PDB file of C-alpha atoms in Angstrom:
ATOM      1  CA  UNK A 183     239.670  48.325 132.787  1.00  0.00           C
ATOM      2  CA  UNK A 184     238.088  50.981 134.995  1.00  0.00           C
ATOM      3  CA  UNK A 185     237.633  54.483 133.636  1.00  0.00           C
ATOM      4  CA  UNK A 186     239.505  57.396 135.194  1.00  0.00           C
ATOM      5  CA  UNK A 187     239.384  61.137 134.724  1.00  0.00           C
ATOM      6  CA  UNK A 188     242.450  63.272 135.330  1.00  0.00           C
ATOM      7  CA  UNK A 189     241.557  66.916 135.938  1.00  0.00           C
ATOM      8  CA  UNK A 190     244.809  68.836 135.908  1.00  0.00           C
ATOM      9  CA  UNK A 191     245.509  72.532 136.436  1.00  0.00           C
ATOM     10  CA  UNK A 192     248.642  73.715 134.670  1.00  0.00           C
ATOM     11  CA  UNK A 193     250.634  76.878 135.220  1.00  0.00           C
ATOM     12  CA  UNK A 194     249.640  79.811 132.977  1.00  0.00           C
ATOM     13  CA  UNK A 195     252.183  79.448 130.158  1.00  0.00           C
ATOM     14  CA  UNK A 196     252.581  80.113 126.462  1.00  0.00           C
ATOM     15  CA  UNK A 197     250.995  77.728 124.010  1.00  0.00           C
ATOM     16  CA  UNK A 198     254.087  75.670 123.009  1.00  0.00           C
ATOM     17  CA  UNK A 199     255.060  75.102 126.634  1.00  0.00           C
ATOM     18  CA  UNK A 200     251.541  74.024 127.592  1.00  0.00           C
ATOM     19  CA  UNK A 201     251.557  71.642 124.631  1.00  0.00           C
ATOM     20  CA  UNK A 202     254.881  70.185 125.815  1.00  0.00           C
ATOM     21  CA  UNK A 203     253.530  69.578 129.333  1.00  0.00           C
ATOM     22  CA  UNK A 204     250.407  67.894 128.028  1.00  0.00           C
ATOM     23  CA  UNK A 205     252.487  65.816 125.657  1.00  0.00           C
ATOM     24  CA  UNK A 206     254.722  64.459 128.381  1.00  0.00           C
ATOM     25  CA  UNK A 207     251.719  63.837 130.665  1.00  0.00           C
ATOM     26  CA  UNK A 208     249.946  61.758 128.026  1.00  0.00           C
ATOM     27  CA  UNK A 209     253.188  59.956 127.183  1.00  0.00           C
ATOM     28  CA  UNK A 210     253.567  59.010 130.850  1.00  0.00           C
ATOM     29  CA  UNK A 211     250.056  57.606 130.757  1.00  0.00           C
ATOM     30  CA  UNK A 212     250.690  55.610 127.598  1.00  0.00           C
ATOM     31  CA  UNK A 213     254.007  54.266 128.978  1.00  0.00           C
ATOM     32  CA  UNK A 214     252.135  52.749 131.905  1.00  0.00           C
ATOM     33  CA  UNK A 215     249.658  51.053 129.625  1.00  0.00           C
ATOM     34  CA  UNK A 216     246.694  53.397 129.756  1.00  0.00           C
ATOM     35  CA  UNK A 217     244.276  53.894 126.884  1.00  0.00           C
ATOM     36  CA  UNK A 218     243.596  57.609 126.511  1.00  0.00           C
ATOM     37  CA  UNK A 219     240.065  58.296 125.305  1.00  0.00           C
ATOM     38  CA  UNK A 220     240.034  62.082 125.123  1.00  0.00           C
ATOM     39  CA  UNK A 221     241.907  65.207 126.127  1.00  0.00           C
ATOM     40  CA  UNK A 222     239.766  68.307 126.658  1.00  0.00           C
ATOM     41  CA  UNK A 223     240.686  71.877 127.431  1.00  0.00           C
ATOM     42  CA  UNK A 224     238.418  73.597 129.953  1.00  0.00           C
ATOM     43  CA  UNK A 225     239.997  76.964 129.198  1.00  0.00           C
ATOM     44  CA  UNK A 226     242.579  79.177 130.851  1.00  0.00           C
ATOM     45  CA  UNK A 227     240.943  80.995 133.732  1.00  0.00           C
ATOM     46  CA  UNK A 228     241.625  82.847 136.906  1.00  0.00           C
ATOM     47  CA  UNK A 229     241.966  80.417 139.783  1.00  0.00           C
ATOM     48  CA  UNK A 230     239.227  80.601 142.459  1.00  0.00           C
ATOM     49  CA  UNK A 231     241.914  81.027 145.126  1.00  0.00           C
ATOM     50  CA  UNK A 232     245.657  81.564 145.035  1.00  0.00           C
ATOM     51  CA  UNK A 233     247.516  78.256 144.851  1.00  0.00           C
ATOM     52  CA  UNK A 234     251.037  77.993 146.237  1.00  0.00           C
ATOM     53  CA  UNK A 235     252.935  75.241 144.483  1.00  0.00           C
ATOM     54  CA  UNK A 236     256.618  74.606 143.726  1.00  0.00           C
ATOM     55  CA  UNK A 237     257.785  77.770 145.527  1.00  0.00           C
ATOM     56  CA  UNK A 238     255.475  80.252 143.823  1.00  0.00           C
ATOM     57  CA  UNK A 239     252.006  81.702 144.205  1.00  0.00           C
ATOM     58  CA  UNK A 240     249.743  81.346 141.166  1.00  0.00           C
ATOM     59  CA  UNK A 241     246.612  83.279 140.232  1.00  0.00           C
ATOM     60  CA  UNK A 242     245.899  81.983 136.716  1.00  0.00           C
ATOM     61  CA  UNK A 243     245.949  78.499 135.319  1.00  0.00           C
ATOM     62  CA  UNK A 244     244.948  76.298 132.418  1.00  0.00           C
ATOM     63  CA  UNK A 245     242.369  73.596 133.114  1.00  0.00           C
ATOM     64  CA  UNK A 246     242.584  70.298 131.233  1.00  0.00           C
ATOM     65  CA  UNK A 247     240.723  67.019 131.506  1.00  0.00           C
ATOM     66  CA  UNK A 248     242.088  63.661 130.356  1.00  0.00           C
ATOM     67  CA  UNK A 249     239.700  60.732 130.122  1.00  0.00           C
ATOM     68  CA  UNK A 250     241.417  57.329 130.073  1.00  0.00           C
ATOM     69  CA  UNK A 251     241.130  53.665 130.920  1.00  0.00           C
ATOM     70  CA  UNK A 252     243.882  52.073 132.979  1.00  0.00           C
ATOM     71  CA  UNK A 253     244.614  49.387 135.521  1.00  0.00           C
ATOM     72  CA  UNK A 254     244.291  50.517 139.158  1.00  0.00           C
ATOM     73  CA  UNK A 255     247.956  49.731 139.878  1.00  0.00           C
ATOM     74  CA  UNK A 256     249.325  52.790 138.075  1.00  0.00           C
ATOM     75  CA  UNK A 257     247.145  55.294 139.974  1.00  0.00           C
ATOM     76  CA  UNK A 258     249.521  56.014 142.837  1.00  0.00           C
ATOM     77  CA  UNK A 259     252.624  56.144 140.575  1.00  0.00           C
ATOM     78  CA  UNK A 260     250.874  58.544 138.249  1.00  0.00           C
ATOM     79  CA  UNK A 261     249.845  60.919 141.022  1.00  0.00           C
ATOM     80  CA  UNK A 262     253.386  60.845 142.398  1.00  0.00           C
ATOM     81  CA  UNK A 263     254.820  61.712 138.985  1.00  0.00           C
ATOM     82  CA  UNK A 264     252.375  64.585 138.494  1.00  0.00           C
ATOM     83  CA  UNK A 265     253.073  66.043 141.934  1.00  0.00           C
ATOM     84  CA  UNK A 266     256.755  66.267 141.061  1.00  0.00           C
ATOM     85  CA  UNK A 267     256.117  68.028 137.738  1.00  0.00           C
ATOM     86  CA  UNK A 268     256.908  71.735 138.169  1.00  0.00           C
ATOM     87  CA  UNK A 269     254.339  72.970 135.652  1.00  0.00           C
ATOM     88  CA  UNK A 270     251.404  71.094 137.149  1.00  0.00           C
ATOM     89  CA  UNK A 271     249.630  73.020 139.908  1.00  0.00           C
ATOM     90  CA  UNK A 272     246.901  70.605 140.989  1.00  0.00           C
ATOM     91  CA  UNK A 273     246.497  67.082 139.621  1.00  0.00           C
ATOM     92  CA  UNK A 274     243.296  65.246 140.590  1.00  0.00           C
ATOM     93  CA  UNK A 275     242.494  61.712 139.558  1.00  0.00           C
ATOM     94  CA  UNK A 276     238.881  60.559 139.785  1.00  0.00           C
ATOM     95  CA  UNK A 277     237.262  57.256 139.114  1.00  0.00           C
ATOM     96  CA  UNK A 278     234.355  57.512 136.705  1.00  0.00           C
ATOM     97  CA  UNK A 279     231.318  55.859 138.250  1.00  0.00           C
ATOM     98  CA  UNK A 280     228.868  54.017 135.981  1.00  0.00           C
ATOM     99  CA  UNK A 281     225.935  56.327 135.196  1.00  0.00           C
ATOM    100  CA  UNK A 282     223.050  55.991 137.657  1.00  0.00           C
ATOM    101  CA  UNK A 283     219.802  55.309 135.885  1.00  0.00           C
ATOM    102  CA  UNK A 284     217.848  58.530 135.521  1.00  0.00           C
ATOM    103  CA  UNK A 285     214.506  56.737 135.873  1.00  0.00           C
ATOM    104  CA  UNK A 286     214.949  56.599 139.644  1.00  0.00           C
ATOM    105  CA  UNK A 287     214.713  60.368 139.958  1.00  0.00           C
ATOM    106  CA  UNK A 288     212.187  62.255 142.147  1.00  0.00           C
ATOM    107  CA  UNK A 289     209.063  61.952 139.951  1.00  0.00           C
ATOM    108  CA  UNK A 290     209.449  58.233 139.370  1.00  0.00           C
ATOM    109  CA  UNK A 291     210.111  57.665 143.083  1.00  0.00           C
ATOM    110  CA  UNK A 292     206.928  59.506 144.075  1.00  0.00           C
ATOM    111  CA  UNK A 293     204.896  57.504 141.578  1.00  0.00           C
ATOM    112  CA  UNK A 294     206.317  54.227 142.830  1.00  0.00           C
ATOM    113  CA  UNK A 295     205.502  55.191 146.416  1.00  0.00           C
ATOM    114  CA  UNK A 296     201.914  56.053 145.472  1.00  0.00           C
ATOM    115  CA  UNK A 297     201.343  52.834 143.553  1.00  0.00           C
ATOM    116  CA  UNK A 298     202.840  50.810 146.408  1.00  0.00           C
ATOM    117  CA  UNK A 299     200.558  52.569 148.917  1.00  0.00           C
ATOM    118  CA  UNK A 300     197.430  52.061 146.814  1.00  0.00           C
ATOM    119  CA  UNK A 301     197.995  48.306 146.448  1.00  0.00           C
TER     120      UNK A 301
ATOM    121  CA  UNK B  11     162.199  66.430 191.789  1.00  0.00           C
ATOM    122  CA  UNK B  12     158.512  66.446 192.554  1.00  0.00           C
ATOM    123  CA  UNK B  13     157.714  67.395 188.900  1.00  0.00           C
ATOM    124  CA  UNK B  14     159.777  64.526 187.560  1.00  0.00           C
ATOM    125  CA  UNK B  15     158.033  61.888 189.665  1.00  0.00           C
ATOM    126  CA  UNK B  16     154.612  63.412 188.772  1.00  0.00           C
ATOM    127  CA  UNK B  17     155.382  63.090 185.004  1.00  0.00           C
ATOM    128  CA  UNK B  18     156.501  59.531 185.530  1.00  0.00           C
ATOM    129  CA  UNK B  19     153.206  58.728 187.201  1.00  0.00           C
ATOM    130  CA  UNK B  20     151.329  60.194 184.227  1.00  0.00           C
ATOM    131  CA  UNK B  21     153.326  58.091 181.750  1.00  0.00           C
ATOM    132  CA  UNK B  22     152.626  54.965 183.718  1.00  0.00           C
ATOM    133  CA  UNK B  23     148.931  55.821 183.860  1.00  0.00           C
ATOM    134  CA  UNK B  24     148.541  56.234 180.046  1.00  0.00           C
ATOM    135  CA  UNK B  25     147.708  52.962 178.315  1.00  0.00           C
ATOM    136  CA  UNK B  26     150.685  51.627 176.406  1.00  0.00           C
ATOM    137  CA  UNK B  27     149.715  51.180 172.788  1.00  0.00           C
ATOM    138  CA  UNK B  28     151.851  49.747 169.985  1.00  0.00           C
ATOM    139  CA  UNK B  29     153.186  52.581 167.846  1.00  0.00           C
ATOM    140  CA  UNK B  30     152.319  52.106 164.207  1.00  0.00           C
ATOM    141  CA  UNK B  31     154.725  53.628 161.615  1.00  0.00           C
ATOM    142  CA  UNK B  32     153.291  56.636 159.847  1.00  0.00           C
ATOM    143  CA  UNK B  33     152.912  56.135 156.121  1.00  0.00           C
ATOM    144  CA  UNK B  34     154.718  59.142 154.547  1.00  0.00           C
ATOM    145  CA  UNK B  35     154.631  60.075 150.850  1.00  0.00           C
ATOM    146  CA  UNK B  36     158.183  58.813 150.149  1.00  0.00           C
ATOM    147  CA  UNK B  37     157.484  55.431 151.724  1.00  0.00           C
ATOM    148  CA  UNK B  38     154.415  54.934 149.533  1.00  0.00           C
ATOM    149  CA  UNK B  39     156.441  55.788 146.399  1.00  0.00           C
ATOM    150  CA  UNK B  40     159.016  53.080 147.075  1.00  0.00           C
ATOM    151  CA  UNK B  41     156.373  50.460 147.880  1.00  0.00           C
ATOM    152  CA  UNK B  42     154.136  50.969 144.863  1.00  0.00           C
ATOM    153  CA  UNK B  43     156.411  52.063 141.938  1.00  0.00           C
ATOM    154  CA  UNK B  44     158.331  49.515 139.844  1.00  0.00           C
ATOM    155  CA  UNK B  45     162.103  49.474 139.632  1.00  0.00           C
ATOM    156  CA  UNK B  46     163.450  50.969 136.376  1.00  0.00           C
ATOM    157  CA  UNK B  47     165.396  48.433 134.276  1.00  0.00           C
ATOM    158  CA  UNK B  48     169.210  48.938 134.343  1.00  0.00           C
ATOM    159  CA  UNK B  49     170.504  50.231 130.982  1.00  0.00           C
ATOM    160  CA  UNK B  50     173.736  48.568 129.881  1.00  0.00           C
ATOM    161  CA  UNK B  51     175.028  51.736 128.191  1.00  0.00           C
ATOM    162  CA  UNK B  52     174.691  53.726 131.393  1.00  0.00           C
ATOM    163  CA  UNK B  53     177.616  52.199 133.325  1.00  0.00           C
ATOM    164  CA  UNK B  54     180.592  54.483 134.130  1.00  0.00           C
ATOM    165  CA  UNK B  55     183.405  54.265 131.543  1.00  0.00           C
ATOM    166  CA  UNK B  56     186.740  53.109 132.939  1.00  0.00           C
ATOM    167  CA  UNK B  57     189.358  55.770 132.256  1.00  0.00           C
ATOM    168  CA  UNK B  58     192.479  57.219 133.829  1.00  0.00           C
ATOM    169  CA  UNK B  59     191.844  59.916 136.436  1.00  0.00           C
ATOM    170  CA  UNK B  60     191.638  63.152 134.369  1.00  0.00           C
ATOM    171  CA  UNK B  61     192.281  65.283 137.438  1.00  0.00           C
ATOM    172  CA  UNK B  62     195.561  63.575 138.294  1.00  0.00           C
ATOM    173  CA  UNK B  63     198.152  65.977 139.709  1.00  0.00           C
ATOM    174  CA  UNK B  64     201.547  65.841 137.980  1.00  0.00           C
ATOM    175  CA  UNK B  65     204.224  64.013 140.017  1.00  0.00           C
ATOM    176  CA  UNK B  66     206.142  66.240 142.411  1.00  0.00           C
ATOM    177  CA  UNK B  67     209.664  66.822 141.102  1.00  0.00           C
ATOM    178  CA  UNK B  68     212.527  68.899 142.374  1.00  0.00           C
ATOM    179  CA  UNK B  69     214.190  71.435 140.040  1.00  0.00           C
ATOM    180  CA  UNK B  70     217.204  69.236 139.312  1.00  0.00           C
ATOM    181  CA  UNK B  71     215.144  66.204 138.301  1.00  0.00           C
ATOM    182  CA  UNK B  72     216.767  64.470 135.299  1.00  0.00           C
ATOM    183  CA  UNK B  73     219.693  66.921 135.260  1.00  0.00           C
ATOM    184  CA  UNK B  74     223.173  65.488 135.814  1.00  0.00           C
ATOM    185  CA  UNK B  75     225.137  67.376 138.442  1.00  0.00           C
ATOM    186  CA  UNK B  76     228.842  67.719 137.518  1.00  0.00           C
ATOM    187  CA  UNK B  77     231.670  69.270 139.544  1.00  0.00           C
ATOM    188  CA  UNK B  78     232.858  71.071 136.382  1.00  0.00           C
ATOM    189  CA  UNK B  79     229.543  72.921 136.056  1.00  0.00           C
ATOM    190  CA  UNK B  80     230.530  75.690 138.442  1.00  0.00           C
ATOM    191  CA  UNK B  81     227.705  78.030 137.401  1.00  0.00           C
ATOM    192  CA  UNK B  82     225.044  75.499 138.375  1.00  0.00           C
ATOM    193  CA  UNK B  83     226.715  74.715 141.673  1.00  0.00           C
ATOM    194  CA  UNK B  84     227.157  78.410 142.481  1.00  0.00           C
ATOM    195  CA  UNK B  85     223.371  78.826 142.500  1.00  0.00           C
ATOM    196  CA  UNK B  86     223.205  76.751 145.695  1.00  0.00           C
ATOM    197  CA  UNK B  87     225.771  78.673 147.724  1.00  0.00           C
ATOM    198  CA  UNK B  88     225.522  81.967 149.582  1.00  0.00           C
ATOM    199  CA  UNK B  89     226.921  84.958 147.674  1.00  0.00           C
ATOM    200  CA  UNK B  90     228.272  86.476 150.873  1.00  0.00           C
ATOM    201  CA  UNK B  91     229.997  83.563 152.559  1.00  0.00           C
ATOM    202  CA  UNK B  92     230.084  80.788 149.950  1.00  0.00           C
ATOM    203  CA  UNK B  93     228.339  78.360 152.309  1.00  0.00           C
ATOM    204  CA  UNK B  94     226.151  75.607 150.886  1.00  0.00           C
ATOM    205  CA  UNK B  95     222.410  76.155 151.465  1.00  0.00           C
ATOM    206  CA  UNK B  96     220.452  73.533 153.365  1.00  0.00           C
ATOM    207  CA  UNK B  97     217.626  71.388 152.046  1.00  0.00           C
ATOM    208  CA  UNK B  98     214.925  73.637 153.498  1.00  0.00           C
ATOM    209  CA  UNK B  99     216.270  76.537 151.419  1.00  0.00           C
ATOM    210  CA  UNK B 100     217.146  74.854 148.116  1.00  0.00           C
ATOM    211  CA  UNK B 101     214.007  72.718 147.976  1.00  0.00           C
ATOM    212  CA  UNK B 102     215.870  69.798 146.390  1.00  0.00           C
ATOM    213  CA  UNK B 103     215.059  66.164 147.030  1.00  0.00           C
ATOM    214  CA  UNK B 104     217.413  64.130 149.238  1.00  0.00           C
ATOM    215  CA  UNK B 105     219.301  62.482 146.398  1.00  0.00           C
ATOM    216  CA  UNK B 106     219.988  65.695 144.458  1.00  0.00           C
ATOM    217  CA  UNK B 107     220.898  67.714 147.545  1.00  0.00           C
ATOM    218  CA  UNK B 108     223.555  65.121 148.388  1.00  0.00           C
ATOM    219  CA  UNK B 109     224.862  65.122 144.810  1.00  0.00           C
ATOM    220  CA  UNK B 110     225.099  68.917 144.740  1.00  0.00           C
ATOM    221  CA  UNK B 111     226.778  69.044 148.128  1.00  0.00           C
ATOM    222  CA  UNK B 112     229.349  66.413 147.136  1.00  0.00           C
ATOM    223  CA  UNK B 113     230.007  68.124 143.795  1.00  0.00           C
ATOM    224  CA  UNK B 114     230.572  71.506 145.468  1.00  0.00           C
ATOM    225  CA  UNK B 115     233.062  70.026 147.922  1.00  0.00           C
ATOM    226  CA  UNK B 116     234.827  68.171 145.112  1.00  0.00           C
ATOM    227  CA  UNK B 117     235.040  71.315 142.981  1.00  0.00           C
ATOM    228  CA  UNK B 118     236.449  73.282 145.915  1.00  0.00           C
ATOM    229  CA  UNK B 119     239.215  70.814 146.600  1.00  0.00           C
ATOM    230  CA  UNK B 120     240.125  70.431 142.934  1.00  0.00           C
ATOM    231  CA  UNK B 121     240.502  74.173 142.365  1.00  0.00           C
ATOM    232  CA  UNK B 122     237.354  74.780 140.315  1.00  0.00           C
ATOM    233  CA  UNK B 123     235.277  76.695 142.839  1.00  0.00           C
ATOM    234  CA  UNK B 124     236.066  79.174 145.557  1.00  0.00           C
ATOM    235  CA  UNK B 125     235.422  78.306 149.189  1.00  0.00           C
ATOM    236  CA  UNK B 126     234.632  81.601 150.878  1.00  0.00           C
ATOM    237  CA  UNK B 127     232.849  83.458 148.116  1.00  0.00           C
ATOM    238  CA  UNK B 128     230.695  83.150 145.021  1.00  0.00           C
ATOM    239  CA  UNK B 129     232.410  83.821 141.694  1.00  0.00           C
ATOM    240  CA  UNK B 130     231.596  87.472 140.755  1.00  0.00           C
ATOM    241  CA  UNK B 131     230.481  86.550 137.236  1.00  0.00           C
ATOM    242  CA  UNK B 132     227.734  84.320 138.686  1.00  0.00           C
ATOM    243  CA  UNK B 133     226.286  86.777 141.197  1.00  0.00           C
ATOM    244  CA  UNK B 134     223.756  88.146 138.702  1.00  0.00           C
ATOM    245  CA  UNK B 135     222.304  84.674 138.076  1.00  0.00           C
ATOM    246  CA  UNK B 136     218.549  84.140 138.711  1.00  0.00           C
ATOM    247  CA  UNK B 137     217.722  83.207 142.281  1.00  0.00           C
ATOM    248  CA  UNK B 138     216.589  79.577 142.626  1.00  0.00           C
ATOM    249  CA  UNK B 139     216.633  79.250 146.359  1.00  0.00           C
ATOM    250  CA  UNK B 140     214.472  82.293 147.119  1.00  0.00           C
ATOM    251  CA  UNK B 141     216.339  83.187 150.278  1.00  0.00           C
ATOM    252  CA  UNK B 142     215.989  86.740 151.596  1.00  0.00           C
ATOM    253  CA  UNK B 143     219.276  88.208 152.606  1.00  0.00           C
ATOM    254  CA  UNK B 144     219.568  90.905 155.226  1.00  0.00           C
ATOM    255  CA  UNK B 145     219.252  94.249 153.485  1.00  0.00           C
TER     256      UNK B 145
END
């Protein structure tokens, strides 16, 4: 199953309410047969620009990242569900690409070019 | 014109003799001395070039660029307008410049990074790009 990362910005709320929102988000994921790997909090910060969502303008928000594995079929349903949630300001779903090998970075490339030229 | 033809006449008049090579001191040395025997221990030792220059790397070599790392990405944007610096300013290699550019755009759309300005807490960061702003 491909790996996805859900970076979600929630409305600035009290701790129990934030917990409730996260709980129902993860439950939605599990209902649709996703395997949640981790749920990280990236802190509550001031938004870089004012976001207007669900009839109100927001300046602060809580950033959370959910790492999970799921089938590609649930992607569109999930995004639709999150857009309708009043407490979620900006849901973004990304596909996690397999890590590119670090050996092909600048230094290695230059060396390869030199050795190819000298041959 | 007259002088030229006169000199030519003189040259033709002189008897043509075969020119013998002059025996100089260096010539004699090579003809008479014996060749020194080649010593086996005198051959150059095969080793890696000790004066090799280190491979050219850009500053982000072997560093993963992530859209969540807003501080790193903010070092490649203008503090006045928030525009992304070009390759000739950042000095990054093609691959890394593309990664940084994509990450900045991703962060902007996801609500991690501002579009028109640089986050005030990152303005005091050390200058990587070395660009001189109008002062």
